[in-house]
Tab-separated table of C-alpha atoms in Angstrom:
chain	number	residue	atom	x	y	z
A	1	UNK	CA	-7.245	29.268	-28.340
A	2	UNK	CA	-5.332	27.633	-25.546
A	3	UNK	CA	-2.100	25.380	-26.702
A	4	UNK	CA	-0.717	22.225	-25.165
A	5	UNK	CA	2.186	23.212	-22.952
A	6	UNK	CA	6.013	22.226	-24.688
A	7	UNK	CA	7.109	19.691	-22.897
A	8	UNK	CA	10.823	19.440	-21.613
A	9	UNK	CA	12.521	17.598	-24.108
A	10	UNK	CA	16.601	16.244	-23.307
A	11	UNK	CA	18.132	13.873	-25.124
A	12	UNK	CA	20.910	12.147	-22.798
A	13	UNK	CA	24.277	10.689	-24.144
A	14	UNK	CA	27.373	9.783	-23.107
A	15	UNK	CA	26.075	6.408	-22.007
A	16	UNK	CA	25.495	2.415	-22.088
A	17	UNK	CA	21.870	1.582	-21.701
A	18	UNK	CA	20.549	-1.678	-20.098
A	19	UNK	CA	17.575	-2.854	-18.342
A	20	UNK	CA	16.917	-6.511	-16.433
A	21	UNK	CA	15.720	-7.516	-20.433
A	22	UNK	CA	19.080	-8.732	-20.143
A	23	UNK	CA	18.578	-11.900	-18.464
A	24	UNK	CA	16.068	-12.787	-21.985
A	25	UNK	CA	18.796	-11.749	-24.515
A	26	UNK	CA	18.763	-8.113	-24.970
A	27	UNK	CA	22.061	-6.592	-24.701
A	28	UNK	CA	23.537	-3.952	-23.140
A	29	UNK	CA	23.883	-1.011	-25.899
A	30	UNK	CA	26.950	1.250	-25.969
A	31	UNK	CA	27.059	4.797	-26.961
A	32	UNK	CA	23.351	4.865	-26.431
A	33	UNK	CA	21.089	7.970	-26.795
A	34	UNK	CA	18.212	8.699	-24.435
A	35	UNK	CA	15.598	10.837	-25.600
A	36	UNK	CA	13.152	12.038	-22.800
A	37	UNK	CA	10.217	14.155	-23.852
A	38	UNK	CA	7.654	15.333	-20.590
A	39	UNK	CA	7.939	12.370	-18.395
A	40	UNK	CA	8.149	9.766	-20.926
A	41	UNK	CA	11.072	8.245	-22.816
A	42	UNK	CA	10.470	8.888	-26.502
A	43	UNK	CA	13.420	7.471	-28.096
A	44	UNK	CA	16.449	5.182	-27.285
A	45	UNK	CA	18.661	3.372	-29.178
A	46	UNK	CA	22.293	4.267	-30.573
A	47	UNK	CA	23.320	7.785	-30.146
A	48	UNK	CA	23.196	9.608	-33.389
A	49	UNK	CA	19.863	7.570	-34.629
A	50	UNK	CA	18.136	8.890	-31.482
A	51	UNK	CA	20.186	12.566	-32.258
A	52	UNK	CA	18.419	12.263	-35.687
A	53	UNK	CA	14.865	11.635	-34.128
A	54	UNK	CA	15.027	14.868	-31.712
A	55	UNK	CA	16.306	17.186	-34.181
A	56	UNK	CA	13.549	16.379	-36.770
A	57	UNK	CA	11.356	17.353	-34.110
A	58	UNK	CA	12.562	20.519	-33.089
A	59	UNK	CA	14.844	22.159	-30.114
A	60	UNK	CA	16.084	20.144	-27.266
A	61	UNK	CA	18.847	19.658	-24.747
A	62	UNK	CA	21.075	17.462	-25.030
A	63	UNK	CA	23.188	16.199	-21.295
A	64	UNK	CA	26.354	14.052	-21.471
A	65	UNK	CA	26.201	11.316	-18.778
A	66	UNK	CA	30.159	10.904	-19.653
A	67	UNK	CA	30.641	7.055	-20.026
A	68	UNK	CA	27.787	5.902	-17.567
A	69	UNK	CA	25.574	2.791	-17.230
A	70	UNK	CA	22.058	4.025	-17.422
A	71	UNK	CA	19.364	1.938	-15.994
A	72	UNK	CA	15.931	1.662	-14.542
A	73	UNK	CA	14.972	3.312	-10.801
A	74	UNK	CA	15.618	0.589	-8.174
A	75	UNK	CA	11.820	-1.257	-7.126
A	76	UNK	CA	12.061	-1.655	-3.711
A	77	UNK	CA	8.910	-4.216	-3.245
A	78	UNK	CA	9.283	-3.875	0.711
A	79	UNK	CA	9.053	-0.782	2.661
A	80	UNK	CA	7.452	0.833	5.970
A	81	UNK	CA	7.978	4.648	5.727
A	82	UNK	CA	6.629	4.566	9.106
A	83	UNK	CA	9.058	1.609	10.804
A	84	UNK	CA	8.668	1.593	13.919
A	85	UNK	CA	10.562	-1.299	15.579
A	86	UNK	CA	10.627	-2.159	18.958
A	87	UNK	CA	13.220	0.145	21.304
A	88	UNK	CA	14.139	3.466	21.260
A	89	UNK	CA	14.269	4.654	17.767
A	90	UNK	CA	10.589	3.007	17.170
A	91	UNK	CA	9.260	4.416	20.435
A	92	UNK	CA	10.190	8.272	18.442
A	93	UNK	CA	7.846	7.596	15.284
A	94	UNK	CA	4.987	5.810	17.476
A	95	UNK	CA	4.792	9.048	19.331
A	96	UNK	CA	4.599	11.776	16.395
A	97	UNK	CA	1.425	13.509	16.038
A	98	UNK	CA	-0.319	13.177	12.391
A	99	UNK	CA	1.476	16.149	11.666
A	100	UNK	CA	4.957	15.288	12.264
A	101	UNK	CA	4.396	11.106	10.673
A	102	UNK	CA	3.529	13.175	7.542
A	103	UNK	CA	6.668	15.393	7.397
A	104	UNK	CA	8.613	12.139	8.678
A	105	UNK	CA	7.664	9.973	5.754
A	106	UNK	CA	7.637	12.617	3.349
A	107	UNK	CA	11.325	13.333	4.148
A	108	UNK	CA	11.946	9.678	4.011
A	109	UNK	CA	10.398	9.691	0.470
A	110	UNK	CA	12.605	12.163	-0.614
A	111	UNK	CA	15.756	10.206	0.224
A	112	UNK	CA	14.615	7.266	-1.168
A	113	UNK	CA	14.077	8.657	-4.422
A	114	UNK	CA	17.673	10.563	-4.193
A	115	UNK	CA	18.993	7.251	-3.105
A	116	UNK	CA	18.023	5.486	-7.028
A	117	UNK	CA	15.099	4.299	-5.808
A	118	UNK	CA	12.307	5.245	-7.791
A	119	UNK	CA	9.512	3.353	-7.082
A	120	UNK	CA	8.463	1.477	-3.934
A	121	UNK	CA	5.551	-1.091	-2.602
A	122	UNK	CA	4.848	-0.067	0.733
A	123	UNK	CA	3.265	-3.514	2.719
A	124	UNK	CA	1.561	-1.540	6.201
A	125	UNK	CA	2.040	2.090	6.778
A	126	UNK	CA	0.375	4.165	10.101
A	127	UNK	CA	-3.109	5.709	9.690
A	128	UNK	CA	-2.917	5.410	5.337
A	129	UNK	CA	-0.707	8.558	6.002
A	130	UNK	CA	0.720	6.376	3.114
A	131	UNK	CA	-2.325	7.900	0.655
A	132	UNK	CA	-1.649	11.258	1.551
A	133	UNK	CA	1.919	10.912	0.646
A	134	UNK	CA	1.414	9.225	-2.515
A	135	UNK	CA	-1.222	12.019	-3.762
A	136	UNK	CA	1.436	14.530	-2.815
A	137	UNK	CA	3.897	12.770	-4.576
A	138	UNK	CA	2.089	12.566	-7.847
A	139	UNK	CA	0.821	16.094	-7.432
A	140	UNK	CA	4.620	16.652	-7.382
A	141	UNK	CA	4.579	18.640	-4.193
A	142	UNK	CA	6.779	16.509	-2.439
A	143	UNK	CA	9.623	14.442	-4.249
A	144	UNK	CA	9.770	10.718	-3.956
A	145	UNK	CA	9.335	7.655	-5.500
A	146	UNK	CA	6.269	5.945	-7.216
A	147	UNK	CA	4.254	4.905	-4.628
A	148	UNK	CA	2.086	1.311	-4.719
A	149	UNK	CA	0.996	0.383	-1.546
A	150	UNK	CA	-1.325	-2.438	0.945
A	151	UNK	CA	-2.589	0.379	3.485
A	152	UNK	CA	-2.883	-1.082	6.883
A	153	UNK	CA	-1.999	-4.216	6.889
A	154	UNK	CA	-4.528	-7.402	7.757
A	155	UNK	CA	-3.526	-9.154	11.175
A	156	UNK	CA	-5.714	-11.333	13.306
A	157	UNK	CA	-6.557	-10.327	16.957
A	158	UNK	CA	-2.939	-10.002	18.525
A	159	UNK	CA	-1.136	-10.931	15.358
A	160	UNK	CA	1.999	-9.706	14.399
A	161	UNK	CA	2.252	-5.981	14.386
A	162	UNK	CA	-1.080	-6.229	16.013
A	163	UNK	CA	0.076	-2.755	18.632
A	164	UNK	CA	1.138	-0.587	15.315
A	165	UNK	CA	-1.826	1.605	13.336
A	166	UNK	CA	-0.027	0.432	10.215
A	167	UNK	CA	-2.330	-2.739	10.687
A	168	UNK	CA	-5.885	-3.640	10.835
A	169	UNK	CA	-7.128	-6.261	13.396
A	170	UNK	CA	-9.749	-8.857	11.858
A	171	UNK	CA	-10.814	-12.056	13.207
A	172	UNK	CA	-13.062	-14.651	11.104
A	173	UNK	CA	-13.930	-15.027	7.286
A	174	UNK	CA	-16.042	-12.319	7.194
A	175	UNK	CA	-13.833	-9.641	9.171
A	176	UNK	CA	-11.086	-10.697	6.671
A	177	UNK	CA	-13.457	-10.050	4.019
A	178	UNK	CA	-14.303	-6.482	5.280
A	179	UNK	CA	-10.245	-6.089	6.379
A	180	UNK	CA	-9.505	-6.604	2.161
A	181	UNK	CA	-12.801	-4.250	1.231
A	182	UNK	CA	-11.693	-1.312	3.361
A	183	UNK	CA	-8.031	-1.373	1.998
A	184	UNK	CA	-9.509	-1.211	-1.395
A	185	UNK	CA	-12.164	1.299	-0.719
A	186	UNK	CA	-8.830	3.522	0.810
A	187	UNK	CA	-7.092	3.395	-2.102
A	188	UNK	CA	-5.198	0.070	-1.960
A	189	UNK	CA	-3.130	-1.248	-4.795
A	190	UNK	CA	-2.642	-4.462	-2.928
A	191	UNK	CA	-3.378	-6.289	0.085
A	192	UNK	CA	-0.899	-7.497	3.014
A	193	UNK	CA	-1.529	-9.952	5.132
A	194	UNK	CA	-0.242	-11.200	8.344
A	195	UNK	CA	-0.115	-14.966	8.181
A	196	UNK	CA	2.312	-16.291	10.927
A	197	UNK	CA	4.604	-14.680	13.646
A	198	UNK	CA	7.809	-12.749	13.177
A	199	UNK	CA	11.613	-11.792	14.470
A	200	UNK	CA	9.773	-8.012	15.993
A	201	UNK	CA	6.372	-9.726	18.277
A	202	UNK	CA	7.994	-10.107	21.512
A	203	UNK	CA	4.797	-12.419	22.691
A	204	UNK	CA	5.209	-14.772	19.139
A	205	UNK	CA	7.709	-17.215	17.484
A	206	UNK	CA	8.433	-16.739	13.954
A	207	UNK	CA	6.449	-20.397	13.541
A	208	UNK	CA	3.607	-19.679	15.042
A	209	UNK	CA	-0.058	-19.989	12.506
A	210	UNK	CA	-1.741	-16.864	12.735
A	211	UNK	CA	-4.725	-17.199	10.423
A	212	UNK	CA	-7.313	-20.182	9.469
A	213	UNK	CA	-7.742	-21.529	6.186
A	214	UNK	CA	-10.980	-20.027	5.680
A	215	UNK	CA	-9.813	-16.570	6.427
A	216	UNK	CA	-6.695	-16.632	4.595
A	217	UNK	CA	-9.400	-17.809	1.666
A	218	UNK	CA	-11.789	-14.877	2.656
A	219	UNK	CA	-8.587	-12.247	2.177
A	220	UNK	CA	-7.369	-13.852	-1.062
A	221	UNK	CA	-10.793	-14.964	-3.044
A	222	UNK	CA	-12.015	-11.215	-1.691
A	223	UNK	CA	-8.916	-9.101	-2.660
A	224	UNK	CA	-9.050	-11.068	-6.065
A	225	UNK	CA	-12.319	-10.539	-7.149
A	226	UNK	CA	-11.349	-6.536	-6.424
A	227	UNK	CA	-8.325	-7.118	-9.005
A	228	UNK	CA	-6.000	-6.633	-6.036
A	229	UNK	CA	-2.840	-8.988	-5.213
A	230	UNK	CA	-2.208	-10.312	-2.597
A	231	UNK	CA	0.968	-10.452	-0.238
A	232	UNK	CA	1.653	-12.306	2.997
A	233	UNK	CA	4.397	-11.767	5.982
A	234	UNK	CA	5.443	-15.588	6.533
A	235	UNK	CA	7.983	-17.695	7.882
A	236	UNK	CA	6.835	-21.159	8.307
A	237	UNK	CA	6.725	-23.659	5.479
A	238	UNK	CA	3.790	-25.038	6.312
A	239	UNK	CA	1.513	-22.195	6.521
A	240	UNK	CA	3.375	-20.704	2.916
A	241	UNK	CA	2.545	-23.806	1.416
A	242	UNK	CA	-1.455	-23.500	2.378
A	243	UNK	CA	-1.378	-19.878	1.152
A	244	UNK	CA	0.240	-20.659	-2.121
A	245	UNK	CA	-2.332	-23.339	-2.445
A	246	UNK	CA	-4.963	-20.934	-2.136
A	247	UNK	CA	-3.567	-18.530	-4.365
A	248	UNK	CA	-1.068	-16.238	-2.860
A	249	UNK	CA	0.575	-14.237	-4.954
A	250	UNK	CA	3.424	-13.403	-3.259
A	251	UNK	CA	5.767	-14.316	0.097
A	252	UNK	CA	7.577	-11.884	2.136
A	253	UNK	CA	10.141	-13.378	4.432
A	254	UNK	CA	9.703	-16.994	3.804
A	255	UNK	CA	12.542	-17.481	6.613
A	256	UNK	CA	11.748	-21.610	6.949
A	257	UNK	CA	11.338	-22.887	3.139
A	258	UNK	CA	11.600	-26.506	2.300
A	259	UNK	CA	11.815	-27.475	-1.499
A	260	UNK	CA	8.703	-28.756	-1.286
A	261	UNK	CA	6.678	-25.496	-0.965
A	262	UNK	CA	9.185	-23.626	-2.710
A	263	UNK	CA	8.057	-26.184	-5.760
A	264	UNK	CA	5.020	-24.938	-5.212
A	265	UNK	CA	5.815	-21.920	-4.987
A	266	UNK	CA	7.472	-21.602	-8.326
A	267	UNK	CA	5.118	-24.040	-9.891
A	268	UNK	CA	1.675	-21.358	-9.270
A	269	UNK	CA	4.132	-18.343	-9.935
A	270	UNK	CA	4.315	-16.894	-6.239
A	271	UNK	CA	7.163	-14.878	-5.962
A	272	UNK	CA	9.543	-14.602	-2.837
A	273	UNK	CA	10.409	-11.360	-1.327
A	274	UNK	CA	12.992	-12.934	0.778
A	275	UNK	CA	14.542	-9.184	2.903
A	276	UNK	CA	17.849	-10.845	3.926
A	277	UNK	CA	18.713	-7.786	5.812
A	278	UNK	CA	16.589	-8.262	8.641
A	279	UNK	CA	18.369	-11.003	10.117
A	280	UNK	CA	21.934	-9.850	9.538
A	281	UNK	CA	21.596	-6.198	10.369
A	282	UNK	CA	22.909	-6.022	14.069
A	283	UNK	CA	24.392	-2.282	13.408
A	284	UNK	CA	20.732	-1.613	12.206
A	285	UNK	CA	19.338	-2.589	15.334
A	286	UNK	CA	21.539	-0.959	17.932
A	287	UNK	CA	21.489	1.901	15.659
A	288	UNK	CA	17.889	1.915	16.705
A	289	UNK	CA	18.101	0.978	20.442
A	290	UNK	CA	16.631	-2.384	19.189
A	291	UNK	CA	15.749	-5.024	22.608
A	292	UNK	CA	18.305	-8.158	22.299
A	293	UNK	CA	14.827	-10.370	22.609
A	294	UNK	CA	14.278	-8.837	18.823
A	295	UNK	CA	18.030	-8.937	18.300
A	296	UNK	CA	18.529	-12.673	19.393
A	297	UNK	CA	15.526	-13.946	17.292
A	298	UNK	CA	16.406	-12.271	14.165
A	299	UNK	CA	20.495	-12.880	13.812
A	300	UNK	CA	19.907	-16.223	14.901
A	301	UNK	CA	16.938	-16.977	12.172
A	302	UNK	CA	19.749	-15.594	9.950
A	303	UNK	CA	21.631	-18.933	8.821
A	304	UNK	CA	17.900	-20.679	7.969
A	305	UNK	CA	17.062	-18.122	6.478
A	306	UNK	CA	19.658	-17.832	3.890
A	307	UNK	CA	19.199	-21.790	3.493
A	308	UNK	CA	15.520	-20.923	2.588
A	309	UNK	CA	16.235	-17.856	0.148
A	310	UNK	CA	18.975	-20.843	-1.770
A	311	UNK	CA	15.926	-23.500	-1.493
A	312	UNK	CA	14.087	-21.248	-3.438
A	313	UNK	CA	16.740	-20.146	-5.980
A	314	UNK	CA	16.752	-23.993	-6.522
A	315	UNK	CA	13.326	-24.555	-7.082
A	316	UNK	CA	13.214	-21.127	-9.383
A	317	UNK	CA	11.135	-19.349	-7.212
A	318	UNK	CA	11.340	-15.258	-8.498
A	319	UNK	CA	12.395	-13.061	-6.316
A	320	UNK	CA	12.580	-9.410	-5.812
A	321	UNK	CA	14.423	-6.679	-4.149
A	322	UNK	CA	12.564	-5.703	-0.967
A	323	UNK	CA	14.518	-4.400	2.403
A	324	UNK	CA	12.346	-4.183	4.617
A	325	UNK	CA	14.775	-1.262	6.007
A	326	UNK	CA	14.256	2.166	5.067
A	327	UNK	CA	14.883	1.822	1.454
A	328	UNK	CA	17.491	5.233	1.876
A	329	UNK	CA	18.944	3.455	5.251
A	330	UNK	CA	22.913	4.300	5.380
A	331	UNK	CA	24.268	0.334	5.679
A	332	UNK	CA	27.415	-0.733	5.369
A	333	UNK	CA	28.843	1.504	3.170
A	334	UNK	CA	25.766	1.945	0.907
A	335	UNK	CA	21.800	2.005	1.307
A	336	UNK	CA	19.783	-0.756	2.162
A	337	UNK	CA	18.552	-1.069	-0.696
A	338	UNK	CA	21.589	-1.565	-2.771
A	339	UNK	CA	22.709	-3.682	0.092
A	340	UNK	CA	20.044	-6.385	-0.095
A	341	UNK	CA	20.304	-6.353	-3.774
A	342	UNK	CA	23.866	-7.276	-3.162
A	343	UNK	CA	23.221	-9.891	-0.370
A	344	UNK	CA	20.933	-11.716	-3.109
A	345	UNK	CA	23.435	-11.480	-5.650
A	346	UNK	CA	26.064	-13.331	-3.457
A	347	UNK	CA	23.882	-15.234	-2.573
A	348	UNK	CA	22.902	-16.775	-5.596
A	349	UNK	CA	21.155	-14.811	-8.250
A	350	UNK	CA	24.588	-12.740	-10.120
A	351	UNK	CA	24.590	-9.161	-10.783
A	352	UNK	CA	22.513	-9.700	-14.171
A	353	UNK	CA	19.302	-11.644	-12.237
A	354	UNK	CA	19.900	-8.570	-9.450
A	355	UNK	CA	19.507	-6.036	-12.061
A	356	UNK	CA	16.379	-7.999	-12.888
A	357	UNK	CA	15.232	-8.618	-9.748
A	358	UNK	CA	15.575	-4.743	-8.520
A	359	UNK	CA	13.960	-2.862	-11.975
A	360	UNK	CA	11.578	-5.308	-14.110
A	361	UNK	CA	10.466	-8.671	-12.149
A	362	UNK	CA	9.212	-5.916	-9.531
A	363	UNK	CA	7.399	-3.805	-11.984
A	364	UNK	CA	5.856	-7.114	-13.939
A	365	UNK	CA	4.216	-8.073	-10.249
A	366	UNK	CA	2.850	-4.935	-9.940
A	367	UNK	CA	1.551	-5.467	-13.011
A	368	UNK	CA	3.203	-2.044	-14.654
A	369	UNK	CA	5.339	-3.400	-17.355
A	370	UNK	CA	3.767	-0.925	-19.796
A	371	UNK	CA	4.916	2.577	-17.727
A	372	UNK	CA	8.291	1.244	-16.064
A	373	UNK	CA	11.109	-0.996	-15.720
A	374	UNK	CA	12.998	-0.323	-19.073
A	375	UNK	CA	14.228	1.846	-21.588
A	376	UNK	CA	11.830	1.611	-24.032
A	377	UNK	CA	9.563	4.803	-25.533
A	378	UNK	CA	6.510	5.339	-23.562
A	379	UNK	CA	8.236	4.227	-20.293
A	380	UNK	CA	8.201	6.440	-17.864
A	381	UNK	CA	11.581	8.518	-17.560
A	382	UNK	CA	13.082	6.983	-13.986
A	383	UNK	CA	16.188	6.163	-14.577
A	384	UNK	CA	19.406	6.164	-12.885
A	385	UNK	CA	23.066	6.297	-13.545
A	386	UNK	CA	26.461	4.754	-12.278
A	387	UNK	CA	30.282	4.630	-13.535
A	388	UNK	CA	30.179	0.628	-13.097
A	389	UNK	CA	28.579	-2.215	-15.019
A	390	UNK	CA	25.902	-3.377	-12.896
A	391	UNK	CA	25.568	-6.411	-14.831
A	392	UNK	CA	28.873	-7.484	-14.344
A	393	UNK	CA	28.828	-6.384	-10.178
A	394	UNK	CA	26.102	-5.822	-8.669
A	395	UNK	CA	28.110	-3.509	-6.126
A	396	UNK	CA	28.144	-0.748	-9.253
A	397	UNK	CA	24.754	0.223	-7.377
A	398	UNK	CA	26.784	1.635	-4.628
A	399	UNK	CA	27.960	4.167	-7.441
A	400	UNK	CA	24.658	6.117	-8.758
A	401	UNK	CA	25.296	9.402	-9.320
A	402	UNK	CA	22.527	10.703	-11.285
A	403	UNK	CA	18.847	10.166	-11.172
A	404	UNK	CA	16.108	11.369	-13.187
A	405	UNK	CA	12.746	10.793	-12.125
A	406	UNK	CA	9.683	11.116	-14.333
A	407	UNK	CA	11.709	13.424	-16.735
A	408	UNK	CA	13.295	15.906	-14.473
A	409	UNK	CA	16.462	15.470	-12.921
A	410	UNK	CA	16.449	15.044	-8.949
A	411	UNK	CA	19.853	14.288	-8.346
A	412	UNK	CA	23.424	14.786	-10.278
A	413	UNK	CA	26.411	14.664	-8.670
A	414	UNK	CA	28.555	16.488	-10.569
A	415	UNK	CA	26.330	19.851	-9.920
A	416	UNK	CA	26.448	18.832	-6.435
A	417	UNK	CA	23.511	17.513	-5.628
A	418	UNK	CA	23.583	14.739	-3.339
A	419	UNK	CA	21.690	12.429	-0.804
A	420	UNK	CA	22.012	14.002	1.997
């Protein structure tokens, strides 16, 4: 008669637990116990109660996390594994066989994940190499972070990314319509669209419309009806406002808000992925071999843009962490992850809405409140941990040390293992 495996069972201690429930009244709890059974989080609460729980149920490890702040994974809502910006740097990926953008992105999966970043949206990857990755990931033959992602994103004939396979050219209602269905039918968790120009289309302004009304319609009724949500690269108010009309769920960008739309915005629960990186990230760029044509229009969208992100603070817009970067990117003395969180913590939010808005507003958009985000039993066991209180600065980010993803540990410094 065949048995159910044992699962691994640790109980971590030697910690303060906290999760972005903070912002609605939960406290951080001191001297907190962990108990991690397979993937999941079984137990957590104060230390010897949760002690109690594991020893009634039989042998288990037990791993001091000596005085750290134990969190959620980061949920890094916007990522490319594939970037490919203009200039030299972008010109390497474009050129890698299948082959190589598979071992590429894989690699880059693995130091996002060692980075504290344990689960990412990806919004237009090349040739849903994206898929493959993901199954591999799950599969657990190549480490990374939980994957949710658009596929190839939707663009119009010549719209922005329009020379990249990580997007799909449609033109018309009905092309939008099958754009949405084949996403889906590849495996799509949500759909991105393309709705105005950006700081990388050399041939484009940031303002300029991109899509119709009736096709943005077609992509949001159509991706809808499919149970899919729906986000949009924008920068213009005026074409945001039209899509949050019609029902987009979220924003990307959003470099040009006025409080009008960002009312609106906040009023029909559209959430605002603002990636203040991209326009103050000249080491980035030359890093990269980036054109100054890209590198003019993005540093100098960079003051309206952070007048946009605070319009929509005001209005109480949600936002989330999203880089846009490589989530692992080495940036100014951290990743870019950690380094956007930061910018949106200056500049406005506080290290307690950060926390939030990089662990559980992400995971409530994605609709996967129930498997991540928290400490809580029956979550999944991502979780990460730093000397600092990231509640008090949102810079203690900069400090992870230790991450544990789905149950097993990936990273501890300590033993030596670290991003490399």
């Amino acid at each position: 008669m065949s048995q159910e495996p044992v699962k691994r069972s640790t109980v971590l201690v030697g910690c303060t637990v906290l999760d972005g429930r903070i912002v609605e009244g939960v406290p951080a709890l001191p001297d907190a116990a962990v108990w991690v059974r397979g993937d999941r989080i079984a137990a957590a609460g104060p230390r010897e109660r949760v002690l109690a729980q594991a020893r009634e149920a039989g042998e288990h490890a037990t791993v001091d996390l000596d005085g750290a702040y134990l969190t959620p994974g980061l949920v890094n809502m916007h990522t490319h594994l594939s970037l490919s910006l203009p200039g030299t740097g972008g010109d390497g990926v474009k050129t890698m066989n299948p082959h190589e953008l598979a071992l590429y992105m894989a690699d880059g999966a693995r130091r996002t994940l060692l980075a504290g970043v344990t689960t990412v949206r990806c919004v237009a990857e090349k040739d849903h190499a994206d898929f493959a990755l993901r199954r591999a990931i799950r599969a657990g033959r190549v480490p990374g972070p939980r994957v949710f992602t658009a596929g190839r994103a939707l663009v119009c004939t010549g719209g922005h990314g329009h020379e990249s396979p990580d997007t799909l050219e449609c033109d018309g209602a009905d092309g939008f319509r099958r754009g949405v269905r084949s996403q889906v039918k590849a495996g799509a968790d949500l759909i991105k669209v393309m709705i105005s120009g950006g700081i990388a289309g050399e041939h484009e302004h940031i303002t300029t419309r991109q899509l119709f009304p009736d096709e943005l319609a077609a992509v949001i009724e159509t991706a809808h009806a499919w149970g899919r949500r729906v986000t949009a690269h924008a920068g213009p108010a005026e074409v945001i406002g039209e899509a949050v009309a019609l029902g987009l769920d979220c924003v990307e960008h959003g470099y040009e808000l006025t409080g009008e739309v960002a009312a609106l915005m906040a009023e029909r629960g559209t959430a605002l992925v603002p990636t203040l990186l991209v326009t103050r990230c000249k080491e980035f760029f030359d890093e990269l071999g980036v054109p100054e044509w890209m590198q003019a229009r993005s540093l100098g969208a960079g003051p309206r843009h952070l007048e946009s992100y605070a319009t929509a603070l005001a209005a109480g817009v949600e936002v989330l962490l999203g880089s846009d970067m490589p989530p692992f990117w080495h940036f100014e003395g951290t990743n870019a992850s950690v380094r956007e969180l930061e910018y949106m913590s200056e500049a406005g939010i506080g290290p307690a809405r950060a926390l939030y808005a990089g662990t559980l507003g992400p995971v409530r958009w994605l609709g996967a409140e129930e498997e991540l985000g928290t400490v809580q039993p029956g979550r999944y066991a991502d979780l990460i941990a730093m000397d600092a209180d990231p509640a008090a600065h949102t810079s203690a980010f900069r400090g992870v040390r230790w991450v544990m993803a789905g149950g097993r540990v990936v990273r501890d410094d300590r033993a030596g293992w670290s991003v490399s």
